[in-house]
Amino acid sequence: MRHLSFLLFGIFFSIGVSLEAQKQFDVDQLSDFENYLKTEIDAGQIAGAEVLIYHSQEKVWHKALGHNSVQTKAPLEKNSIYFIQSMTKPIMSVAIMQLIEKDLLSLDDLAQDYLPELAKLRVIEDVSTGIDGPTVAAKQPISIQQLLTHTAGLSHGLGESLFDQQLFKLMYNDLFDSAVYKKLEEPVAKLLEVPLISQPGEQWYYSAAPDILALILQKITQQPINEYLKENILLPLEMTETDYNVATENLNRVMQVHLITEEGQLVNSPVQAKTSGNTVYGGTYGLFSSTEDYSHFCQMILNKGSYKGKRILSEASVIEMTKNQVGQLLGPSRGFGLGFGVLYDATKDPSPASTGQIYWGGYFKTHFFIDPTEELIAIFMTQKIPNTNEYIISLNRAVYGALKD
């Protein structure tokens, strides 16, 4: 379940700026993609899917297919609500950049100045020995920039090694259920019980670093994390259905999480994401959202920090966030910015996407990408574990295949 292969193809993109889109969008070219999704639904691979596409600031395609739940057979409606898991991370990254703009924080600041427990962390010598294996001293302290770029040496427990398997078991169940925790400090304390998986600054490794950033945000602002996000990002972006809890009147809109049994049958997962009473306001995961809501966030990024005349971030901050910050740690074509995956050299990548595409996704097969060159936003939502990248690949092929000179 905890494979990282989907990340390397499906969860990495960067931003370049275009004054106007160079191509037209032919929605008729999406018929094969729609039929593919219908075939996947009919074959019991997914219960349903919702896709929203914008081109040149206009909504060009919005489809909801299949079911909200294979158990009830209720149809999946447009603007259903989804547990977006790691699509929380870019939102937390924007919050941190807001603090940097206000000179309350710096990319070069040491994270241990805000969370002293980080200063004691050592580095595991060999991940095959598990979380209790021999360690060495860290060569340098962790910076804010390293937390934003997943180069701090932290992990998420999603890898194949004994270290990651033990970390995952220590921190989560298969739904990343935070019900056993009452506040974010508790899972972060678990994370900091184990060594770093690599030396800070030397390796890109997908991690729970945004949870540490969330605690730093809370300490600096003296505000609860959920209140800060609502006041400074979600409400200005009119993301009224994005929250750590779902309003009672919207519970019937929440798509159920699905999985395929050992017998090959698609069923509702026996454990569903908790929709109320959540008090762990994480930066790594935790938010529920809809396609329309999340498109507002994407539009703000595409518009270099502005949404309907409201300035959420400066243009300079967005440019910094959406350019590759990690060199070739991830390879010759894809890298990572300050909260987003980045496609920094499309000529060396099999994807049809443009250089400058940014993106990310969530563990239940949610995904978005933004392409400033072509003025594209695409959002794909479903709810199924484990995460794999086939729909991300198909989405990219379909969307770019619909662009015409």
Short mmCIF file of C-alpha atoms in Angstrom, two decimals:
data_model
loop_
_atom_site.label_atom_id
_atom_site.label_comp_id
_atom_site.label_asym_id
_atom_site.label_seq_id
_atom_site.Cartn_x
_atom_site.Cartn_y
_atom_site.Cartn_z
CA MET A 1 0.00 0.00 0.00
CA ARG A 2 2.71 2.43 0.90
CA HIS A 3 4.45 2.75 -2.45
CA LEU A 4 6.21 5.93 -3.53
CA SER A 5 6.25 5.12 -7.25
CA PHE A 6 3.09 7.16 -7.82
CA LEU A 7 4.89 10.23 -6.49
CA LEU A 8 7.74 10.22 -8.95
CA PHE A 9 5.47 10.31 -12.01
CA GLY A 10 2.17 11.48 -10.66
CA ILE A 11 2.94 14.03 -8.03
CA PHE A 12 5.63 16.43 -9.39
CA PHE A 13 5.30 19.80 -11.48
CA SER A 14 6.75 23.82 -11.61
CA ILE A 15 5.50 27.19 -12.81
CA GLY A 16 6.44 29.40 -15.74
CA VAL A 17 4.41 32.43 -16.73
CA SER A 18 2.54 33.13 -19.95
CA LEU A 19 0.67 36.31 -20.74
CA GLU A 20 -1.89 34.42 -22.80
CA ALA A 21 -2.58 30.83 -23.70
CA GLN A 22 -1.28 29.88 -27.12
CA LYS A 23 -3.82 27.17 -27.88
CA GLN A 24 -7.55 26.49 -27.95
CA PHE A 25 -9.21 23.77 -25.90
CA ASP A 26 -11.29 21.19 -27.78
CA VAL A 27 -13.57 19.50 -25.24
CA ASP A 28 -14.62 16.89 -27.81
CA GLN A 29 -11.13 15.42 -27.46
CA LEU A 30 -12.00 14.42 -23.87
CA SER A 31 -14.58 11.82 -24.94
CA ASP A 32 -12.04 8.99 -24.85
CA PHE A 33 -10.98 10.00 -21.33
CA GLU A 34 -14.60 10.10 -20.18
CA ASN A 35 -15.23 6.67 -21.70
CA TYR A 36 -12.10 5.35 -20.02
CA LEU A 37 -13.35 6.52 -16.62
CA LYS A 38 -16.76 4.99 -17.27
CA THR A 39 -15.08 1.70 -18.19
CA GLU A 40 -13.05 1.81 -14.95
CA ILE A 41 -16.24 2.41 -12.99
CA ASP A 42 -18.13 -0.38 -14.75
CA ALA A 43 -15.21 -2.74 -14.15
CA GLY A 44 -15.26 -2.01 -10.43
CA GLN A 45 -11.89 -0.31 -10.32
CA ILE A 46 -13.26 2.92 -8.84
CA ALA A 47 -16.71 3.85 -7.56
CA GLY A 48 -16.77 7.19 -9.34
CA ALA A 49 -14.70 10.22 -10.26
CA GLU A 50 -15.10 13.97 -10.62
CA VAL A 51 -12.97 16.04 -12.99
CA LEU A 52 -12.84 19.84 -13.31
CA ILE A 53 -10.78 21.60 -15.98
CA TYR A 54 -10.15 25.31 -16.51
CA HIS A 55 -8.48 26.85 -19.55
CA SER A 56 -7.73 30.55 -20.00
CA GLN A 57 -9.65 31.38 -16.79
CA GLU A 58 -12.81 29.62 -18.02
CA LYS A 59 -14.37 26.37 -16.88
CA VAL A 60 -14.29 24.12 -19.94
CA TRP A 61 -15.16 20.67 -18.57
CA HIS A 62 -16.78 19.43 -15.38
CA LYS A 63 -17.98 15.86 -15.03
CA ALA A 64 -19.05 13.67 -12.13
CA LEU A 65 -19.32 10.00 -13.03
CA GLY A 66 -20.31 6.86 -11.15
CA HIS A 67 -21.25 6.56 -7.51
CA ASN A 68 -20.59 8.26 -4.20
CA SER A 69 -20.63 4.81 -2.61
CA VAL A 70 -20.70 1.33 -4.15
CA GLN A 71 -22.70 0.24 -1.13
CA THR A 72 -25.60 2.68 -1.52
CA LYS A 73 -25.20 3.27 -5.30
CA ALA A 74 -25.93 6.96 -4.67
CA PRO A 75 -24.72 8.95 -7.69
CA LEU A 76 -21.58 11.02 -7.39
CA GLU A 77 -22.67 14.63 -7.84
CA LYS A 78 -20.64 17.60 -9.01
CA ASN A 79 -18.91 19.34 -6.11
CA SER A 80 -19.02 16.37 -3.84
CA ILE A 81 -16.74 16.57 -0.82
CA TYR A 82 -13.51 14.60 -0.61
CA PHE A 83 -10.87 13.95 2.02
CA ILE A 84 -7.99 15.50 0.08
CA GLN A 85 -5.18 14.19 2.29
CA SER A 86 -1.85 15.60 1.02
CA MET A 87 -3.51 18.30 -1.09
CA THR A 88 -3.52 20.00 2.33
CA LYS A 89 0.25 20.46 2.01
CA PRO A 90 0.27 23.23 -0.65
CA ILE A 91 -2.26 25.22 1.41
CA MET A 92 -0.03 25.01 4.49
CA SER A 93 2.94 26.04 2.34
CA VAL A 94 1.06 29.19 1.28
CA ALA A 95 0.39 29.98 4.94
CA ILE A 96 4.10 29.71 5.73
CA MET A 97 4.98 31.97 2.80
CA GLN A 98 2.55 34.55 4.17
CA LEU A 99 4.54 34.61 7.41
CA ILE A 100 7.75 35.03 5.43
CA GLU A 101 6.25 37.99 3.55
CA LYS A 102 5.42 39.59 6.91
CA ASP A 103 9.03 39.09 8.12
CA LEU A 104 7.78 36.81 10.88
CA LEU A 105 9.82 33.92 9.49
CA SER A 106 12.62 33.29 7.01
CA LEU A 107 13.44 30.38 4.71
CA ASP A 108 16.88 30.30 6.32
CA ASP A 109 15.57 30.16 9.88
CA LEU A 110 16.41 27.04 11.85
CA ALA A 111 13.30 25.02 12.61
CA GLN A 112 14.71 24.11 16.04
CA ASP A 113 14.41 27.74 17.08
CA TYR A 114 10.65 27.22 17.01
CA LEU A 115 10.51 23.51 17.85
CA PRO A 116 13.52 22.73 20.08
CA GLU A 117 12.92 18.97 19.93
CA LEU A 118 14.34 18.99 16.40
CA ALA A 119 17.82 19.80 17.72
CA LYS A 120 18.22 16.32 19.24
CA LEU A 121 17.49 14.34 16.08
CA ARG A 122 20.14 11.99 14.76
CA VAL A 123 20.24 10.18 11.41
CA ILE A 124 19.65 6.46 10.88
CA GLU A 125 22.67 4.68 9.40
CA ASP A 126 20.71 1.98 7.56
CA VAL A 127 16.94 2.03 7.02
CA SER A 128 16.89 -1.77 6.89
CA THR A 129 17.66 -1.81 10.63
CA GLY A 130 14.37 -0.05 11.45
CA ILE A 131 13.68 2.94 13.63
CA ASP A 132 15.81 1.58 16.49
CA GLY A 133 18.92 0.99 14.38
CA PRO A 134 22.33 2.67 14.80
CA THR A 135 22.47 6.42 14.16
CA VAL A 136 24.98 9.15 13.39
CA ALA A 137 24.94 12.83 14.23
CA ALA A 138 23.21 15.26 11.86
CA LYS A 139 25.69 17.37 9.89
CA GLN A 140 23.51 20.47 10.00
CA PRO A 141 20.28 21.67 11.62
CA ILE A 142 17.01 21.65 9.68
CA SER A 143 15.90 24.89 8.00
CA ILE A 144 12.41 26.14 7.14
CA GLN A 145 13.25 25.79 3.46
CA GLN A 146 14.17 22.14 3.94
CA LEU A 147 10.83 21.51 5.63
CA LEU A 148 9.01 23.11 2.68
CA THR A 149 10.99 21.12 0.11
CA HIS A 150 10.96 17.71 1.86
CA THR A 151 14.75 17.73 2.15
CA ALA A 152 14.87 17.92 5.96
CA GLY A 153 15.55 14.19 6.37
CA LEU A 154 12.10 13.45 7.76
CA SER A 155 9.82 10.69 6.49
CA HIS A 156 6.11 9.99 6.08
CA GLY A 157 6.27 6.25 6.67
CA LEU A 158 5.18 5.48 3.11
CA GLY A 159 8.28 3.70 1.84
CA GLU A 160 9.08 0.00 1.58
CA SER A 161 11.93 -0.11 4.12
CA LEU A 162 11.61 -1.55 7.61
CA PHE A 163 12.20 1.98 8.92
CA ASP A 164 9.18 3.37 7.04
CA GLN A 165 6.97 0.42 7.85
CA GLN A 166 7.69 0.82 11.55
CA LEU A 167 7.20 4.60 11.40
CA PHE A 168 3.85 4.22 9.64
CA LYS A 169 2.67 1.73 12.27
CA LEU A 170 3.85 4.08 15.02
CA MET A 171 1.95 7.07 13.65
CA TYR A 172 -1.08 5.96 11.60
CA ASN A 173 -3.55 3.36 10.51
CA ASP A 174 -4.20 2.78 6.80
CA LEU A 175 -6.45 5.87 6.57
CA PHE A 176 -4.00 8.12 8.40
CA ASP A 177 -6.68 8.21 11.06
CA SER A 178 -5.95 10.95 13.57
CA ALA A 179 -8.81 9.97 15.88
CA VAL A 180 -6.37 8.63 18.45
CA TYR A 181 -4.85 12.09 18.73
CA LYS A 182 -6.43 15.18 20.23
CA LYS A 183 -3.98 17.77 18.93
CA LEU A 184 -1.25 18.02 16.31
CA GLU A 185 1.54 18.04 18.87
CA GLU A 186 0.84 14.36 19.59
CA PRO A 187 1.57 12.81 16.14
CA VAL A 188 4.51 15.19 15.72
CA ALA A 189 5.90 13.91 19.01
CA LYS A 190 5.64 10.38 17.59
CA LEU A 191 7.46 11.49 14.42
CA LEU A 192 10.27 12.98 16.49
CA GLU A 193 10.73 9.77 18.50
CA VAL A 194 12.56 8.26 15.51
CA PRO A 195 15.78 9.32 13.75
CA LEU A 196 15.96 11.23 10.51
CA ILE A 197 16.01 9.02 7.41
CA SER A 198 18.76 11.07 5.74
CA GLN A 199 21.05 14.01 6.38
CA PRO A 200 19.25 17.38 6.13
CA GLY A 201 19.66 18.89 2.68
CA GLU A 202 21.11 15.79 1.03
CA GLN A 203 18.04 13.87 -0.15
CA TRP A 204 14.44 14.54 -1.22
CA TYR A 205 12.16 12.29 0.78
CA TYR A 206 8.39 12.65 1.02
CA SER A 207 7.60 13.53 4.60
CA ALA A 208 5.31 14.82 7.30
CA ALA A 209 7.35 18.04 7.49
CA PRO A 210 4.24 20.22 6.88
CA ASP A 211 2.94 19.15 10.29
CA ILE A 212 6.02 20.70 11.84
CA LEU A 213 5.43 23.80 9.72
CA ALA A 214 1.86 23.91 11.03
CA LEU A 215 3.12 23.94 14.62
CA ILE A 216 5.59 26.70 13.75
CA LEU A 217 2.70 28.68 12.21
CA GLN A 218 0.70 28.21 15.39
CA LYS A 219 3.58 29.32 17.60
CA ILE A 220 4.34 32.44 15.59
CA THR A 221 0.75 33.60 15.04
CA GLN A 222 -0.59 32.49 18.44
CA GLN A 223 -3.68 31.34 16.54
CA PRO A 224 -5.17 27.88 16.16
CA ILE A 225 -4.03 26.47 12.82
CA ASN A 226 -7.55 25.99 11.45
CA GLU A 227 -8.52 29.57 12.33
CA TYR A 228 -5.42 31.02 10.67
CA LEU A 229 -6.07 29.08 7.46
CA LYS A 230 -9.73 30.09 7.41
CA GLU A 231 -9.04 33.76 8.05
CA ASN A 232 -6.03 34.22 5.76
CA ILE A 233 -6.54 31.71 2.92
CA LEU A 234 -9.83 29.82 2.83
CA LEU A 235 -12.33 32.65 3.30
CA PRO A 236 -10.47 35.13 1.05
CA LEU A 237 -10.47 32.42 -1.63
CA GLU A 238 -14.17 31.68 -1.02
CA MET A 239 -13.30 28.10 -0.11
CA THR A 240 -16.30 27.79 2.16
CA GLU A 241 -16.44 23.98 2.03
CA THR A 242 -12.77 23.37 2.77
CA ASP A 243 -12.20 22.49 6.42
CA TYR A 244 -10.95 19.84 8.82
CA ASN A 245 -14.57 18.92 9.57
CA VAL A 246 -17.67 18.63 7.36
CA ALA A 247 -20.86 20.53 8.17
CA THR A 248 -23.74 18.27 9.13
CA GLU A 249 -25.84 19.43 6.18
CA ASN A 250 -23.05 18.36 3.79
CA LEU A 251 -22.40 14.85 5.09
CA ASN A 252 -24.42 13.25 2.29
CA ARG A 253 -22.03 14.89 -0.21
CA VAL A 254 -18.93 13.20 1.19
CA MET A 255 -17.64 10.49 -1.15
CA GLN A 256 -16.86 7.26 0.66
CA VAL A 257 -13.37 5.77 0.65
CA HIS A 258 -13.14 2.49 -1.28
CA LEU A 259 -10.73 -0.40 -1.61
CA ILE A 260 -10.49 -3.66 -3.53
CA THR A 261 -10.66 -6.83 -1.45
CA GLU A 262 -8.36 -9.84 -1.84
CA GLU A 263 -11.17 -11.37 -3.90
CA GLY A 264 -10.98 -8.44 -6.33
CA GLN A 265 -14.24 -6.75 -5.31
CA LEU A 266 -14.55 -2.97 -4.90
CA VAL A 267 -16.14 -2.20 -1.53
CA ASN A 268 -16.51 0.68 0.88
CA SER A 269 -13.55 0.74 3.22
CA PRO A 270 -14.51 -0.53 6.69
CA VAL A 271 -12.81 2.58 8.10
CA GLN A 272 -13.88 5.95 6.71
CA ALA A 273 -12.35 9.39 7.17
CA LYS A 274 -13.75 10.99 10.30
CA THR A 275 -15.92 13.94 9.27
CA SER A 276 -16.60 15.62 12.62
CA GLY A 277 -14.86 16.26 15.91
CA ASN A 278 -11.42 16.51 14.28
CA THR A 279 -9.06 18.64 16.35
CA VAL A 280 -5.74 17.65 14.76
CA TYR A 281 -5.24 20.54 12.35
CA GLY A 282 -2.39 19.14 10.32
CA GLY A 283 -0.32 20.58 7.51
CA THR A 284 0.47 17.14 6.09
CA TYR A 285 -3.15 16.05 5.62
CA GLY A 286 -6.54 16.63 7.20
CA LEU A 287 -8.63 18.91 4.99
CA PHE A 288 -11.85 18.07 3.19
CA SER A 289 -12.62 20.01 0.03
CA SER A 290 -14.57 20.07 -3.24
CA THR A 291 -13.39 20.51 -6.82
CA GLU A 292 -14.78 24.04 -7.06
CA ASP A 293 -13.25 25.06 -3.75
CA TYR A 294 -9.85 23.72 -4.64
CA SER A 295 -10.02 25.34 -8.06
CA HIS A 296 -10.10 28.74 -6.29
CA PHE A 297 -6.77 27.91 -4.67
CA CYS A 298 -5.36 26.84 -8.04
CA GLN A 299 -6.63 30.02 -9.70
CA MET A 300 -4.86 32.10 -7.06
CA ILE A 301 -1.58 30.33 -7.79
CA LEU A 302 -2.09 30.63 -11.55
CA ASN A 303 -2.79 34.35 -11.07
CA LYS A 304 0.47 34.76 -9.15
CA GLY A 305 -1.08 35.20 -5.74
CA SER A 306 -4.28 37.07 -6.55
CA TYR A 307 -7.91 35.92 -6.55
CA LYS A 308 -10.77 38.22 -7.61
CA GLY A 309 -8.67 41.24 -6.79
CA LYS A 310 -7.65 39.93 -3.35
CA ARG A 311 -3.94 39.52 -2.77
CA ILE A 312 -3.17 36.26 -0.93
CA LEU A 313 0.55 36.13 -1.75
CA SER A 314 2.95 38.40 -3.58
CA GLU A 315 3.92 37.53 -7.13
CA ALA A 316 7.51 37.07 -5.97
CA SER A 317 6.44 34.50 -3.38
CA VAL A 318 4.46 32.47 -5.92
CA ILE A 319 7.39 32.47 -8.33
CA GLU A 320 9.67 31.24 -5.55
CA MET A 321 7.21 28.55 -4.48
CA THR A 322 6.72 27.18 -7.96
CA LYS A 323 10.26 26.87 -9.20
CA ASN A 324 12.46 23.85 -8.61
CA GLN A 325 14.36 24.24 -5.33
CA VAL A 326 16.04 20.83 -5.09
CA GLY A 327 18.31 20.61 -8.12
CA GLN A 328 18.39 17.11 -9.57
CA LEU A 329 17.65 15.26 -6.34
CA LEU A 330 14.55 13.88 -8.07
CA GLY A 331 16.06 13.50 -11.52
CA PRO A 332 16.65 15.47 -14.72
CA SER A 333 13.05 16.58 -15.37
CA ARG A 334 11.06 16.75 -12.13
CA GLY A 335 11.83 18.52 -8.90
CA PHE A 336 10.12 20.24 -6.03
CA GLY A 337 9.39 23.83 -5.09
CA LEU A 338 8.15 25.26 -1.81
CA GLY A 339 5.09 23.04 -1.50
CA PHE A 340 4.54 21.84 -5.08
CA GLY A 341 5.94 19.24 -7.39
CA VAL A 342 7.65 20.86 -10.38
CA LEU A 343 8.18 19.77 -13.97
CA TYR A 344 11.26 21.84 -14.69
CA ASP A 345 12.40 20.27 -17.98
CA ALA A 346 9.63 18.78 -20.12
CA THR A 347 12.13 17.81 -22.83
CA LYS A 348 13.48 15.10 -20.53
CA ASP A 349 10.12 13.79 -19.31
CA PRO A 350 7.61 11.38 -20.91
CA SER A 351 4.64 13.50 -19.84
CA PRO A 352 2.89 15.71 -22.46
CA ALA A 353 2.92 18.55 -19.93
CA SER A 354 4.74 21.83 -20.38
CA THR A 355 7.85 22.90 -18.54
CA GLY A 356 6.53 24.88 -15.61
CA GLN A 357 3.63 22.63 -14.67
CA ILE A 358 3.14 22.31 -10.91
CA TYR A 359 1.07 19.69 -9.13
CA TRP A 360 0.37 17.54 -6.14
CA GLY A 361 -2.08 14.88 -5.00
CA GLY A 362 -3.60 13.06 -2.07
CA TYR A 363 -3.41 9.46 -0.88
CA PHE A 364 -7.01 8.65 -1.84
CA LYS A 365 -6.31 9.35 -5.54
CA THR A 366 -7.02 13.06 -5.58
CA HIS A 367 -4.80 15.22 -7.80
CA PHE A 368 -4.42 18.65 -9.33
CA PHE A 369 -2.09 20.35 -11.76
CA ILE A 370 -1.57 23.93 -12.88
CA ASP A 371 0.11 24.83 -16.17
CA PRO A 372 0.74 28.58 -16.48
CA THR A 373 2.12 28.30 -20.01
CA GLU A 374 -1.18 26.91 -21.31
CA GLU A 375 -3.31 28.56 -18.58
CA LEU A 376 -4.60 25.17 -17.47
CA ILE A 377 -5.99 23.91 -14.19
CA ALA A 378 -7.11 20.28 -13.85
CA ILE A 379 -8.49 18.62 -10.73
CA PHE A 380 -9.27 14.91 -10.38
CA MET A 381 -11.16 13.55 -7.38
CA THR A 382 -12.06 10.07 -6.26
CA GLN A 383 -11.63 8.14 -2.99
CA LYS A 384 -9.77 4.84 -3.17
CA ILE A 385 -6.77 3.21 -1.53
CA PRO A 386 -4.02 2.43 -2.24
CA ASN A 387 -2.84 5.33 -4.37
CA THR A 388 -1.56 4.62 -7.88
CA ASN A 389 -0.88 6.92 -10.81
CA GLU A 390 -2.93 5.55 -13.75
CA TYR A 391 -5.59 8.26 -13.55
CA ILE A 392 -2.99 11.02 -13.20
CA ILE A 393 -1.27 9.80 -16.37
CA SER A 394 -4.58 9.56 -18.24
CA LEU A 395 -5.67 12.99 -17.05
CA ASN A 396 -2.49 14.60 -18.35
CA ARG A 397 -2.72 12.84 -21.70
CA ALA A 398 -6.36 13.79 -22.11
CA VAL A 399 -6.03 17.44 -21.12
CA TYR A 400 -2.95 18.15 -23.23
CA GLY A 401 -4.45 16.15 -26.09
CA ALA A 402 -7.38 18.58 -26.11
CA LEU A 403 -5.15 21.60 -26.77
CA LYS A 404 -5.21 22.67 -30.38
CA ASP A 405 -3.23 25.36 -32.23
#
